[in-house]
mmCIF file with all atom_site columns, C-alpha atoms and ligand atoms in Angstrom:
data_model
loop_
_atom_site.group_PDB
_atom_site.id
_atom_site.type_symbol
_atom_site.label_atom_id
_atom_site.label_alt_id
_atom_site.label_comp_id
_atom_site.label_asym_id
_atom_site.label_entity_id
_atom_site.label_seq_id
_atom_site.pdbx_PDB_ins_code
_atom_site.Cartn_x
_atom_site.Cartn_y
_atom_site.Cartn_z
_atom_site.occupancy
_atom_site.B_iso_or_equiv
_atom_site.pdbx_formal_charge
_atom_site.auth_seq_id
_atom_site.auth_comp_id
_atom_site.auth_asym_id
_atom_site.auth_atom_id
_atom_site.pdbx_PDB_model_num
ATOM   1   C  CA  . UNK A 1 1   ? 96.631  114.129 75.312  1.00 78.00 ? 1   UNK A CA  1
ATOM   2   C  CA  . UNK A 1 2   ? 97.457  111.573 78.374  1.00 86.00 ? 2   UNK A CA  1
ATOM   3   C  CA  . UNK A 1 3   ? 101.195 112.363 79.616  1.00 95.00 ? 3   UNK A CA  1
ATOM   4   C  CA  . UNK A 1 4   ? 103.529 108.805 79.849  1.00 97.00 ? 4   UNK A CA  1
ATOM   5   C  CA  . UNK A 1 5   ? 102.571 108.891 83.546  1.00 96.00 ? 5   UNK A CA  1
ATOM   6   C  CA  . UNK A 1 6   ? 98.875  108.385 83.046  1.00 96.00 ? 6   UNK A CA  1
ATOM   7   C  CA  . UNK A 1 7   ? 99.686  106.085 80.269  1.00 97.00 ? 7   UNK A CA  1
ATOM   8   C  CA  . UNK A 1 8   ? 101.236 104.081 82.708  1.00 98.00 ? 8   UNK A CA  1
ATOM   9   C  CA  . UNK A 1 9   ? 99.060  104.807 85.385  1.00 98.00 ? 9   UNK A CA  1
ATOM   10  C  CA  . UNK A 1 10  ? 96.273  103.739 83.000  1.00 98.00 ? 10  UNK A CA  1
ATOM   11  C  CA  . UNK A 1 11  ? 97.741  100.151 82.249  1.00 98.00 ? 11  UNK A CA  1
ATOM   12  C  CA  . UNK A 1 12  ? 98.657  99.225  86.472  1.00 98.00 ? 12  UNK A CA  1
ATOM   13  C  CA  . UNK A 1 13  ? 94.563  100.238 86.467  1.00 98.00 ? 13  UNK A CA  1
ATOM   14  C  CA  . UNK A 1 14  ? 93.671  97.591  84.173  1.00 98.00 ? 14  UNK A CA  1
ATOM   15  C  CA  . UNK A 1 15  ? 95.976  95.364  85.345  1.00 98.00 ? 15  UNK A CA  1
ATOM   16  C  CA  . UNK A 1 16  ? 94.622  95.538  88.949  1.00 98.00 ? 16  UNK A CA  1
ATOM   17  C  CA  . UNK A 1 17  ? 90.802  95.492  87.401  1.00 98.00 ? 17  UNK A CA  1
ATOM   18  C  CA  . UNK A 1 18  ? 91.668  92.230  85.633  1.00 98.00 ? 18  UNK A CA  1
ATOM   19  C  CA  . UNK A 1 19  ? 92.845  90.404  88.684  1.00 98.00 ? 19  UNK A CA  1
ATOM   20  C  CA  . UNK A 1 20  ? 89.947  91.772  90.991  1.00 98.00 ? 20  UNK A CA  1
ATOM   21  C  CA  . UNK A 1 21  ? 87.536  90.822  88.667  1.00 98.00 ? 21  UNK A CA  1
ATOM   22  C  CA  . UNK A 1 22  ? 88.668  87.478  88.448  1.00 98.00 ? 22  UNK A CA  1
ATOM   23  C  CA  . UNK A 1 23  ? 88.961  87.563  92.423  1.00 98.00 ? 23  UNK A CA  1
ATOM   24  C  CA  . UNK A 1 24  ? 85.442  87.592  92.183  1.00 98.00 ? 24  UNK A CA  1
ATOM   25  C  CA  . UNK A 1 25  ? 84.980  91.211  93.254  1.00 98.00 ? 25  UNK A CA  1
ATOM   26  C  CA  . UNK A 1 26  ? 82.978  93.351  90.662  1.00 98.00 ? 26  UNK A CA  1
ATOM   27  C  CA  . UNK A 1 27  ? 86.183  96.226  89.777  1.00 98.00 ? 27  UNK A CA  1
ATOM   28  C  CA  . UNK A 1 28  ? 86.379  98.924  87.031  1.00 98.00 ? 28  UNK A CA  1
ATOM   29  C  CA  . UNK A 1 29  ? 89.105  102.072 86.593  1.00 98.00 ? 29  UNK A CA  1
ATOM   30  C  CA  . UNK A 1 30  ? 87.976  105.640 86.033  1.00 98.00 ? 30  UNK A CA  1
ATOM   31  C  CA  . UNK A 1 31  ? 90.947  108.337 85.202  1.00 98.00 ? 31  UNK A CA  1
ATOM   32  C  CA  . UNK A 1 32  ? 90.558  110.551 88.082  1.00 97.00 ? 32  UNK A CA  1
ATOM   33  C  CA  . UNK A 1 33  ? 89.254  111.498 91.416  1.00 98.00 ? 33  UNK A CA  1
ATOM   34  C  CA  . UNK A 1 34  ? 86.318  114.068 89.687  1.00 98.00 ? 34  UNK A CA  1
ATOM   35  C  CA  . UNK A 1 35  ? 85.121  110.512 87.734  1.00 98.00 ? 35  UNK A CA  1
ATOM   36  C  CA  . UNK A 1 36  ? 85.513  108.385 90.891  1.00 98.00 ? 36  UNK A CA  1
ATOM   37  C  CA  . UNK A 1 37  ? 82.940  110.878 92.860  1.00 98.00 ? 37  UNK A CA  1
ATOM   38  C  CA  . UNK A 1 38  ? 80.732  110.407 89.767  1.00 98.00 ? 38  UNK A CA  1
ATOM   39  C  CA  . UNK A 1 39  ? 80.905  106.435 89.185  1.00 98.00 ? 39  UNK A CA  1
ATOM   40  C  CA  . UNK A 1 40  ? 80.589  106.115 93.198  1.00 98.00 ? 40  UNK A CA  1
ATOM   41  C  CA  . UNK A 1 41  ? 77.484  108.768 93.820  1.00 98.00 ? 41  UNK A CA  1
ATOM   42  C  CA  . UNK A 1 42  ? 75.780  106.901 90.464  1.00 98.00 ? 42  UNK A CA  1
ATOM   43  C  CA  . UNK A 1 43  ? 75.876  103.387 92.148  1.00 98.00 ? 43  UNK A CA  1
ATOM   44  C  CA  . UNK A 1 44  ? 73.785  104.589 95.154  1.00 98.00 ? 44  UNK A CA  1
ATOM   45  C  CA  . UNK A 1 45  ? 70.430  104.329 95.780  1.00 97.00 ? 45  UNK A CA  1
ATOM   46  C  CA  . UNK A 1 46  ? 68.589  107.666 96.450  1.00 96.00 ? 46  UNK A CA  1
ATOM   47  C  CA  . UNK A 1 47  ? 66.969  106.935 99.856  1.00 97.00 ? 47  UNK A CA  1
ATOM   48  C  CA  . UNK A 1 48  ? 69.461  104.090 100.559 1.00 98.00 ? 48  UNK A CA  1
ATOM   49  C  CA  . UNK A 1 49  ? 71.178  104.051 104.235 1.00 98.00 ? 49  UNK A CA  1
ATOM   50  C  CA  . UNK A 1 50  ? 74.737  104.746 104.243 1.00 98.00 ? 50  UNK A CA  1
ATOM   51  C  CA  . UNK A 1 51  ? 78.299  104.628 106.023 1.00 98.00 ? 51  UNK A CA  1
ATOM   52  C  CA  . UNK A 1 52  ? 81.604  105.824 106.160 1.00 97.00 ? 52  UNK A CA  1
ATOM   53  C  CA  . UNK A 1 53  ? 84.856  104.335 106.172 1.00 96.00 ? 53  UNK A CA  1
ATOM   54  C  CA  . UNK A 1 54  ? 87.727  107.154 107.257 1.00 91.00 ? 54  UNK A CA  1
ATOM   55  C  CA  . UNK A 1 55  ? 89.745  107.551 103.658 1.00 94.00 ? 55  UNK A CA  1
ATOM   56  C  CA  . UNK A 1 56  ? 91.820  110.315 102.085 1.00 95.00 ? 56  UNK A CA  1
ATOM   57  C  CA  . UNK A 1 57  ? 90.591  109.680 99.476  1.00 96.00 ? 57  UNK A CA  1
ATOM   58  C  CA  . UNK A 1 58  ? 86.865  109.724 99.803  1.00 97.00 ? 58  UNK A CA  1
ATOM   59  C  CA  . UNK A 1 59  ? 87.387  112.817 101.650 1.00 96.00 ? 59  UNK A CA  1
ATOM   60  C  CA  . UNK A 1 60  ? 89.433  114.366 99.157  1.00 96.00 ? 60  UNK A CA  1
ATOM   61  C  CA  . UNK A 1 61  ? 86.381  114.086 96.721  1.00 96.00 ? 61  UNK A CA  1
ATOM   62  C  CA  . UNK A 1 62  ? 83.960  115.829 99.419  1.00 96.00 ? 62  UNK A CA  1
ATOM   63  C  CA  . UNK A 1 63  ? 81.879  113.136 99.818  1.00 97.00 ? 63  UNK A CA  1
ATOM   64  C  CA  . UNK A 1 64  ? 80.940  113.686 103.056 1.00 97.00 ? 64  UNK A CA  1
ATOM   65  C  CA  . UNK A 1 65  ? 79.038  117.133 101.759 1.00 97.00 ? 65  UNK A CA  1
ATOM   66  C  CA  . UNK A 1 66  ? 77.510  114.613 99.171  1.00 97.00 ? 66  UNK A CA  1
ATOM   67  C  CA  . UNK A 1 67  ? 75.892  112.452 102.032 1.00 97.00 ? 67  UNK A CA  1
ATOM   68  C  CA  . UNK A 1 68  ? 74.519  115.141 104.215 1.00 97.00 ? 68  UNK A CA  1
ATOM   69  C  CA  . UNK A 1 69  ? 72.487  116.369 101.049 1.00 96.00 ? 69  UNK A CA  1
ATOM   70  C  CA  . UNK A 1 70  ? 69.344  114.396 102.294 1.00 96.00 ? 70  UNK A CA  1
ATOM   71  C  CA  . UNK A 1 71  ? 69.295  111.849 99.166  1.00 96.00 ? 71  UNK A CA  1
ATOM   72  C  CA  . UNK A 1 72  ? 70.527  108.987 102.117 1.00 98.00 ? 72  UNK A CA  1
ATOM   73  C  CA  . UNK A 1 73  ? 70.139  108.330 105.388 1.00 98.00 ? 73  UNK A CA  1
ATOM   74  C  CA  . UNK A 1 74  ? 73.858  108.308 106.006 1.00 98.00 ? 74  UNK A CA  1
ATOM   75  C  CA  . UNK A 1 75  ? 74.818  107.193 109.321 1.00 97.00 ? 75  UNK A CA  1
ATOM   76  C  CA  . UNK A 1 76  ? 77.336  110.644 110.038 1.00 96.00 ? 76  UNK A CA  1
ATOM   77  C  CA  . UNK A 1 77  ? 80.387  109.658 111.870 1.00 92.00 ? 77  UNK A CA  1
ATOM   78  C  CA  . UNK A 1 78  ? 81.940  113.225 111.074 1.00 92.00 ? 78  UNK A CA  1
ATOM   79  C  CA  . UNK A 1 79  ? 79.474  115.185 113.633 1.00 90.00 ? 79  UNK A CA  1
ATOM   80  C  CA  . UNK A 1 80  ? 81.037  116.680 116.703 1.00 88.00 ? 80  UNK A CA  1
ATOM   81  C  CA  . UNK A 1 81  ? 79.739  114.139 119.394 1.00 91.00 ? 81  UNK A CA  1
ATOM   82  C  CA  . UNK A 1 82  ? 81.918  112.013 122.215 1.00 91.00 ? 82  UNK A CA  1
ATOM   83  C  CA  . UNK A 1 83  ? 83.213  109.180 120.385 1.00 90.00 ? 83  UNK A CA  1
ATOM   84  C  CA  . UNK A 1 84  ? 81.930  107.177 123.139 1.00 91.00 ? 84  UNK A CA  1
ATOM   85  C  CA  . UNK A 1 85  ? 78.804  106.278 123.267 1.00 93.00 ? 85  UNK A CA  1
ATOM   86  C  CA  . UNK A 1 86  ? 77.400  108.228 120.684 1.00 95.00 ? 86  UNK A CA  1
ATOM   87  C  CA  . UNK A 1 87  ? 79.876  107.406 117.452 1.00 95.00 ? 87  UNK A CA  1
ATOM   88  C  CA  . UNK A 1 88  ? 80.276  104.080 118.719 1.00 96.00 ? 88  UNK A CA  1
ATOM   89  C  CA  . UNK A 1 89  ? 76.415  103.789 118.860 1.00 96.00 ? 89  UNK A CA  1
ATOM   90  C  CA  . UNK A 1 90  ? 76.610  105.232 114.769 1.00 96.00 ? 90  UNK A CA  1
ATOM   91  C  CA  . UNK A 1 91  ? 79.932  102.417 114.364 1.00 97.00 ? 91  UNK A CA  1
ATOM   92  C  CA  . UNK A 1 92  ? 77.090  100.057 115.378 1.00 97.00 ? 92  UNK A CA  1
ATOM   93  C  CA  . UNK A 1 93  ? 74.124  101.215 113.439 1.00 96.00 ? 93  UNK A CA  1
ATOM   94  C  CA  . UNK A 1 94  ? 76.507  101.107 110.010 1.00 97.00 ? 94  UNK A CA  1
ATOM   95  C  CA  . UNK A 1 95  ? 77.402  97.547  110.073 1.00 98.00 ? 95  UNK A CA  1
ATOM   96  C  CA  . UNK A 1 96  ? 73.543  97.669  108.975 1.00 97.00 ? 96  UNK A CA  1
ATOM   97  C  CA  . UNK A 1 97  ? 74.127  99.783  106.347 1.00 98.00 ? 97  UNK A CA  1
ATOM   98  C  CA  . UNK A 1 98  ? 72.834  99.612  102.618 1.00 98.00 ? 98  UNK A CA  1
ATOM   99  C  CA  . UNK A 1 99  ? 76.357  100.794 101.659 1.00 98.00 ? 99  UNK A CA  1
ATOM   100 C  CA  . UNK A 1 100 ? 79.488  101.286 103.053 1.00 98.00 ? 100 UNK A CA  1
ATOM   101 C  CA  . UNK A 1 101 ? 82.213  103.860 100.960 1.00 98.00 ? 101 UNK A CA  1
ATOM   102 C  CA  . UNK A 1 102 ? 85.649  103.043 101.865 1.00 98.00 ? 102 UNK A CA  1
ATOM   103 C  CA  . UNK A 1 103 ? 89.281  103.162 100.564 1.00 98.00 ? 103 UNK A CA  1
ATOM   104 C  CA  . UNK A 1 104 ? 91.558  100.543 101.487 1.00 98.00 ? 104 UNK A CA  1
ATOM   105 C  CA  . UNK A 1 105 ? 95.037  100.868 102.689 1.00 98.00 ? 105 UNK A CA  1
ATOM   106 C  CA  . UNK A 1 106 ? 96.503  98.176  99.980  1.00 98.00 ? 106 UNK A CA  1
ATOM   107 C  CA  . UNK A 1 107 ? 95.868  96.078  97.141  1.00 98.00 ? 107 UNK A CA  1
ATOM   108 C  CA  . UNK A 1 108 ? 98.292  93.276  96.260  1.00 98.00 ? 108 UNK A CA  1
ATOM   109 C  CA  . UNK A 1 109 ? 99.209  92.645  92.551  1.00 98.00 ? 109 UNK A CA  1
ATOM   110 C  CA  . UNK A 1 110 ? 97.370  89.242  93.489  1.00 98.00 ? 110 UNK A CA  1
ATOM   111 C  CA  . UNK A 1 111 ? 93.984  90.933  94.089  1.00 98.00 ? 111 UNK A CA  1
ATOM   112 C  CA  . UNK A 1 112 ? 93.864  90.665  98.522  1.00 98.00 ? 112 UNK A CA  1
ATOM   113 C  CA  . UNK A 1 113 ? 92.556  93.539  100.053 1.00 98.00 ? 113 UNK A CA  1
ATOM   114 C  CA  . UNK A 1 114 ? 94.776  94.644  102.797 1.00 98.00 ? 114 UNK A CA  1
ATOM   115 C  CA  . UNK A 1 115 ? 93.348  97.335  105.745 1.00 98.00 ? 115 UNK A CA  1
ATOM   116 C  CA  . UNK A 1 116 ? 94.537  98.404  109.605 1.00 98.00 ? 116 UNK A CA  1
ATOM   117 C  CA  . UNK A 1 117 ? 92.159  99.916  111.425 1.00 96.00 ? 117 UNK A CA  1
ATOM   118 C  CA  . UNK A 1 118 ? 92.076  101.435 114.934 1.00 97.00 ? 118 UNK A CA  1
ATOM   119 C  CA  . UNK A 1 119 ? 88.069  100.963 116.337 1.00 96.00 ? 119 UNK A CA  1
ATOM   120 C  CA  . UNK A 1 120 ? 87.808  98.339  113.513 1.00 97.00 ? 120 UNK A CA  1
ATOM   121 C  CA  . UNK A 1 121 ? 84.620  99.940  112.501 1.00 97.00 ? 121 UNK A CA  1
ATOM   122 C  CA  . UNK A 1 122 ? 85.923  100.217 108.954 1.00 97.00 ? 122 UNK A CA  1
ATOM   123 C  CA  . UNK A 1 123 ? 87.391  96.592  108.200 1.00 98.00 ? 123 UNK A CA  1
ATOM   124 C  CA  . UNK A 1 124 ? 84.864  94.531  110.160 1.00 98.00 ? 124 UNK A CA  1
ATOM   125 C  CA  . UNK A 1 125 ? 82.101  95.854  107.768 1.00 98.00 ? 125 UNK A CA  1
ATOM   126 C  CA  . UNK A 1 126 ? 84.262  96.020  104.822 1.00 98.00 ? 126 UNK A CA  1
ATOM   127 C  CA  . UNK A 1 127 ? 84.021  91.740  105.370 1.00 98.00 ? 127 UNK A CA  1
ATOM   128 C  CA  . UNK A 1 128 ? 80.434  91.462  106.559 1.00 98.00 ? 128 UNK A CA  1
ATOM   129 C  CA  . UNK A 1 129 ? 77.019  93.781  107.527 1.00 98.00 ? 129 UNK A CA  1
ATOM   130 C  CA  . UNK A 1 130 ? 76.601  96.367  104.918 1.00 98.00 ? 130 UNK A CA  1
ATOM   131 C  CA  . UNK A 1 131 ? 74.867  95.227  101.840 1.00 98.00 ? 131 UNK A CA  1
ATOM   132 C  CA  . UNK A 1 132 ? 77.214  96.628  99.548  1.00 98.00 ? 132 UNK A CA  1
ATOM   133 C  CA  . UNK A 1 133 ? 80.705  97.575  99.820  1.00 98.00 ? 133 UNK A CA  1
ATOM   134 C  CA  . UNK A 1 134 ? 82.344  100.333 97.516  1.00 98.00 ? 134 UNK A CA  1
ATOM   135 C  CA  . UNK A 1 135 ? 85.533  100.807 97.689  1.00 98.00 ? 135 UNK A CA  1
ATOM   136 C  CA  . UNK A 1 136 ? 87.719  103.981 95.961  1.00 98.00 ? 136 UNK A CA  1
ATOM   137 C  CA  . UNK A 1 137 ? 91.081  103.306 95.697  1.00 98.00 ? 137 UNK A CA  1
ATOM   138 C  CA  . UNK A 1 138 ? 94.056  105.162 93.525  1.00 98.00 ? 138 UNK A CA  1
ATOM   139 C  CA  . UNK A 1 139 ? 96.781  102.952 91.542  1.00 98.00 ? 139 UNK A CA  1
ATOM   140 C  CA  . UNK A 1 140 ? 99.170  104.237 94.721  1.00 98.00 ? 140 UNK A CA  1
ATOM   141 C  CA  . UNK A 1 141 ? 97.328  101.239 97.154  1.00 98.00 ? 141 UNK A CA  1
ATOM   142 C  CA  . UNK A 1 142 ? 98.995  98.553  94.672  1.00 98.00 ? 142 UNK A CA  1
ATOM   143 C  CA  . UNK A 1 143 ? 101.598 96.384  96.106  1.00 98.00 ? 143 UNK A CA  1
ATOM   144 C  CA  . UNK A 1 144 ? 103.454 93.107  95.174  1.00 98.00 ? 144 UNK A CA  1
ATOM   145 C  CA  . UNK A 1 145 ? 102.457 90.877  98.019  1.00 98.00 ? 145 UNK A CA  1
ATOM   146 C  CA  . UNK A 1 146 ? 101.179 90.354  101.504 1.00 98.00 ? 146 UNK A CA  1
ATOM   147 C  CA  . UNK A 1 147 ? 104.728 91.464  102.739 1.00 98.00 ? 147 UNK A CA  1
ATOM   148 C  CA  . UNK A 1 148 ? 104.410 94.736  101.113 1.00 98.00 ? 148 UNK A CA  1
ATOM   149 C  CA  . UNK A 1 149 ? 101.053 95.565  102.251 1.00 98.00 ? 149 UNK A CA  1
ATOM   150 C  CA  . UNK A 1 150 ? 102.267 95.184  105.984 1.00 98.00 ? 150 UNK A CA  1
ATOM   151 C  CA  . UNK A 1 151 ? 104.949 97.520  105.375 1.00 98.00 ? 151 UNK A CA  1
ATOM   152 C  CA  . UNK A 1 152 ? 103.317 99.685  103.367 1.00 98.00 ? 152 UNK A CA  1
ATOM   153 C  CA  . UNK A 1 153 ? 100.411 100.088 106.084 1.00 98.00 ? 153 UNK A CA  1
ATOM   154 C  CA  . UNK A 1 154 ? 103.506 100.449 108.654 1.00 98.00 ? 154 UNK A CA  1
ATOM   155 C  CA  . UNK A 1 155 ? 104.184 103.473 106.578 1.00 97.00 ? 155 UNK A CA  1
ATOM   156 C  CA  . UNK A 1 156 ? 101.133 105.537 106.071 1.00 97.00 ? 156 UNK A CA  1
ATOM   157 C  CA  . UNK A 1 157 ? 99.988  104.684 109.610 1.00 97.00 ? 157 UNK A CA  1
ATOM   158 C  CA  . UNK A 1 158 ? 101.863 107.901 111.466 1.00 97.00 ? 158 UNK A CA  1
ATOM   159 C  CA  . UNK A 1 159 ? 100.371 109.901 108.775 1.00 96.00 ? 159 UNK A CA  1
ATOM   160 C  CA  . UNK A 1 160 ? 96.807  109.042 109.799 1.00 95.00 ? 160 UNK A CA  1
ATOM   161 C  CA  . UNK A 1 161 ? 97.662  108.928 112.914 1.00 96.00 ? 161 UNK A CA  1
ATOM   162 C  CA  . UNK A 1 162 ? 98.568  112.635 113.030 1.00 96.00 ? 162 UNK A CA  1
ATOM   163 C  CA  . UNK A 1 163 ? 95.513  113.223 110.471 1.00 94.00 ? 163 UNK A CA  1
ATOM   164 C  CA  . UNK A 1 164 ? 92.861  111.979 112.865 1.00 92.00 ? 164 UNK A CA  1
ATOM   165 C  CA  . UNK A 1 165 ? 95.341  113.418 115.665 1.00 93.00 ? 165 UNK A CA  1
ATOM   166 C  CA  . UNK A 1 166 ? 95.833  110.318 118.202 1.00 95.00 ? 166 UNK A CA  1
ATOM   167 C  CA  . UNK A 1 167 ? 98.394  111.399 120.898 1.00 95.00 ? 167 UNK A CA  1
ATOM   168 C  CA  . UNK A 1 168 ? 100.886 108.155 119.259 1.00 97.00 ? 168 UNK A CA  1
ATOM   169 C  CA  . UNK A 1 169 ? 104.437 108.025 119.497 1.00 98.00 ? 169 UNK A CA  1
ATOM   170 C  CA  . UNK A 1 170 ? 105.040 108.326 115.711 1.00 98.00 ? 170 UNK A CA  1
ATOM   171 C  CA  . UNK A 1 171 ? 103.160 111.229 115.784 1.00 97.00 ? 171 UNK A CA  1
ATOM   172 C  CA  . UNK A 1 172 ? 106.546 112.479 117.020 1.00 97.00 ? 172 UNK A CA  1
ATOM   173 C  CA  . UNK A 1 173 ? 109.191 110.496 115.293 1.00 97.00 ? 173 UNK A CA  1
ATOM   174 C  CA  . UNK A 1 174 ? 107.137 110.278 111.534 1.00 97.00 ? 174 UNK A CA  1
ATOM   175 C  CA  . UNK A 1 175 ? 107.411 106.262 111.860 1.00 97.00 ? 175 UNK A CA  1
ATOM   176 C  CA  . UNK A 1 176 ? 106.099 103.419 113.432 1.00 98.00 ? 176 UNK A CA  1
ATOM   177 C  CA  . UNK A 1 177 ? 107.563 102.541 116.897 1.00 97.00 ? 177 UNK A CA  1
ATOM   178 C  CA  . UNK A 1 178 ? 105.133 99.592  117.238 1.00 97.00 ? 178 UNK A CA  1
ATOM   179 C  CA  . UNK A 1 179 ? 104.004 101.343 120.338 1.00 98.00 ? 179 UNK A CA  1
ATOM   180 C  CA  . UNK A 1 180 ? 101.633 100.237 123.276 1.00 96.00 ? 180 UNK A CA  1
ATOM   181 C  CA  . UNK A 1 181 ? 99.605  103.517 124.009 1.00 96.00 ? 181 UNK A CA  1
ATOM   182 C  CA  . UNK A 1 182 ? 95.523  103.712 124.456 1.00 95.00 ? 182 UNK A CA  1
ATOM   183 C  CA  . UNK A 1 183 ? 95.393  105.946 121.157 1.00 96.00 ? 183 UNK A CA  1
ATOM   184 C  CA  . UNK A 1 184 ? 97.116  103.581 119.395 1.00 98.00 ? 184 UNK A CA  1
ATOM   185 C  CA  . UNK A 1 185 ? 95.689  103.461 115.581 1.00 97.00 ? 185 UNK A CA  1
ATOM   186 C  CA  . UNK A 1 186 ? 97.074  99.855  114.801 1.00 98.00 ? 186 UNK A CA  1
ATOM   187 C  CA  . UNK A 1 187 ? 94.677  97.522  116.252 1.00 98.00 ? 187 UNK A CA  1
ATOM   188 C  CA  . UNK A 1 188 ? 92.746  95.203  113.914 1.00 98.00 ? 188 UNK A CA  1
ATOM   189 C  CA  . UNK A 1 189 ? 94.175  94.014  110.382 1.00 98.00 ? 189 UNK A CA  1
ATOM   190 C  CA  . UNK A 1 190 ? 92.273  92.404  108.050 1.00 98.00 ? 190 UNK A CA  1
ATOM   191 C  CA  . UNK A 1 191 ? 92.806  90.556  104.860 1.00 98.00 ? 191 UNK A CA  1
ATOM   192 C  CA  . UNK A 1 192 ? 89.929  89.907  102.374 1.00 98.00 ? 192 UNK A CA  1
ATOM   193 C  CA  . UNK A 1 193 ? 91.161  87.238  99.522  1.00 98.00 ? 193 UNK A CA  1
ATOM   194 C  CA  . UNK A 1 194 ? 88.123  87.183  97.539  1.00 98.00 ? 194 UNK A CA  1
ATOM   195 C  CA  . UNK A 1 195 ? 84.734  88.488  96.741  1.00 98.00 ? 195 UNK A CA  1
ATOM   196 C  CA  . UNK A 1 196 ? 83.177  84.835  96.319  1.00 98.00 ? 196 UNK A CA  1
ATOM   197 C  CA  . UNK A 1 197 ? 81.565  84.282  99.099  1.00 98.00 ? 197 UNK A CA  1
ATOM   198 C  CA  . UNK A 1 198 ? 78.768  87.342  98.748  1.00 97.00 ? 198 UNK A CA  1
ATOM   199 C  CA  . UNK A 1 199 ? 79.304  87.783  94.763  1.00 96.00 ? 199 UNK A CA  1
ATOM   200 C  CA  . UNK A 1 200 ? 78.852  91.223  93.578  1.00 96.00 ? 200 UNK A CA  1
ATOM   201 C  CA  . UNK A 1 201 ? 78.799  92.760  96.910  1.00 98.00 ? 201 UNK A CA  1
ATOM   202 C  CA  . UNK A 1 202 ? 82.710  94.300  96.880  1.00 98.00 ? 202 UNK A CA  1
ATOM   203 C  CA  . UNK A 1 203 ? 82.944  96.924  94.411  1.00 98.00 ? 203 UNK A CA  1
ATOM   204 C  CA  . UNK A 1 204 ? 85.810  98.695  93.824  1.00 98.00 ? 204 UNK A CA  1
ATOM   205 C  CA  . UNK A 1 205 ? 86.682  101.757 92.004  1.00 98.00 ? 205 UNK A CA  1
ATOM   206 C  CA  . UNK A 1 206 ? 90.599  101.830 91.055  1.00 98.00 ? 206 UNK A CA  1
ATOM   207 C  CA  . UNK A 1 207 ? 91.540  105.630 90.162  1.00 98.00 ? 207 UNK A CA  1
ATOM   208 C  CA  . UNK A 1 208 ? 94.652  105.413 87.523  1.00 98.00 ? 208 UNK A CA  1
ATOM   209 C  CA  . UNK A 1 209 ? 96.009  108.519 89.317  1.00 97.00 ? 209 UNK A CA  1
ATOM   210 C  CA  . UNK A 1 210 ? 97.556  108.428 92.590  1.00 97.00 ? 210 UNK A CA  1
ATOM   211 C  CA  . UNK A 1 211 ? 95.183  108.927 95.898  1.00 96.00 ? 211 UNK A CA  1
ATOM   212 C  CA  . UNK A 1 212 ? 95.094  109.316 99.366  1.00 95.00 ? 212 UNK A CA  1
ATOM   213 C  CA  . UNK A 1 213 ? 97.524  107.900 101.213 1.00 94.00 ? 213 UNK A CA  1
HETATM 214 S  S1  . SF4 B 2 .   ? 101.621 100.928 116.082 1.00 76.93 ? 301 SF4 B S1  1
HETATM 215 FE FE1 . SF4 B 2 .   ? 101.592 102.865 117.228 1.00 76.93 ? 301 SF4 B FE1 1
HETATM 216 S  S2  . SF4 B 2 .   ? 103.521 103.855 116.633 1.00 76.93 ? 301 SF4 B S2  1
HETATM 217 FE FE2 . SF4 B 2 .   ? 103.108 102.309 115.099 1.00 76.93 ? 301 SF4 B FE2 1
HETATM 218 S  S3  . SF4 B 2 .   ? 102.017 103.408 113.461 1.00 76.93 ? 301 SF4 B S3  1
HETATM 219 FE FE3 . SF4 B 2 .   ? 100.497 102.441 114.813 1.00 76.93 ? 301 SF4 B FE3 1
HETATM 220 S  S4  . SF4 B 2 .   ? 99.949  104.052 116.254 1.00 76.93 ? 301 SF4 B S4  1
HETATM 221 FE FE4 . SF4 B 2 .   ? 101.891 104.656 115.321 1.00 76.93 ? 301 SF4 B FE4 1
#
């Protein structure tokens, strides 16, 4: 039997679905992260090329064991090379990509799509390049407004920043310092209204649990 905390998680997940769906992105809930990894591995093509956007959550579901299986030709960001040139060189080569799997750092209660990203080589394809865009995101990324988003992303920022381990100033304090370092993580911000203009090509996956960060 669902406790009063999935009940509730359950309804802000069909909420959020509703508005998505009429934001013209193509959105449905599953109840946890175990039926997120299924829903998400079911919706790509065996053989189809594939990227990665960094996420919590998508790691949390070892997805990145589910790529290197040799189903995909997944374009492996998570291999021990210099990032420059040669994961810059895979950054390039995925904004061809049959599919990009991402989370997203916030969704507004009006359906925008709110992301901060250090090399940008998560939010540029999340707008354009890859084919298809799935994105996995727990009822935890919803937020009232624009406003909220900002300072949410604010928020989580020294966490990732210490997860990816950038040498950042908040890496020391626990909060953001808006600082002006090379490692900064806080670079490009993007904010996708809508799914119109390539219908069908956003898909998200809302978990009614919380996920990620
Ligand atoms: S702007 Fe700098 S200090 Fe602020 S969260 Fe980003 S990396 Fe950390």
């Amino acid at each position: 039997m669902e406790t009063i905390k999935q009940w509730k998680n359950i309804c802000k997940a069909k909420t959020i679905v509703a508005v998505l769906n009429k934001k013209h992105f193509q959105a449905s809930y599953v109840l946890n992260l175990a039926e997120a990894k299924e829903k998400l591995v079911s919706m790509i093509d065996d053989g189809a090329s594939v990227a990665l956007g960094g996420s919590t959550t998508l790691s949390d579901m070892g997805i990145v064991d589910v790529l290197r299986n040799g189903n995909y030709a997944f374009f492996d960001r998570y291999q021990n090379l210099p990032f420059d040139p040669d994961i810059v060189e895979i950054h390039r080569k995925s904004l061809t990509a049959d599919f990009l799997l991402t989370g997203t750092n916030a969704i507004t209660k009006q359906g925008e799509l709110v992301n901060t990203d250090c090399t940008g080589n998560r939010v540029a394809p999340m707008i354009f390049g890859p084919k298809n865009v799935i994105i996995v995101a727990g009822v935890n990324k919803i937020v009232e407004n624009l406003e909220d988003a900002f300072k949410r992303i604010r928020e989580i920022a020294p966490m990732n920043s210490k997860r990816i381990k950038h040498e950042t100033p908040c890496v020391e304090t626990g909060y953001c310092v808006d600082c002006d370092c090379k490692k900064r993580i806080c670079n490009f911000t993007t904010i996708i209204h809508n799914g119109i203009k390539f219908e069908g090509r956003i898909k998200i996956i809302i978990i009614a649990d919380e996920a990620g960060y």
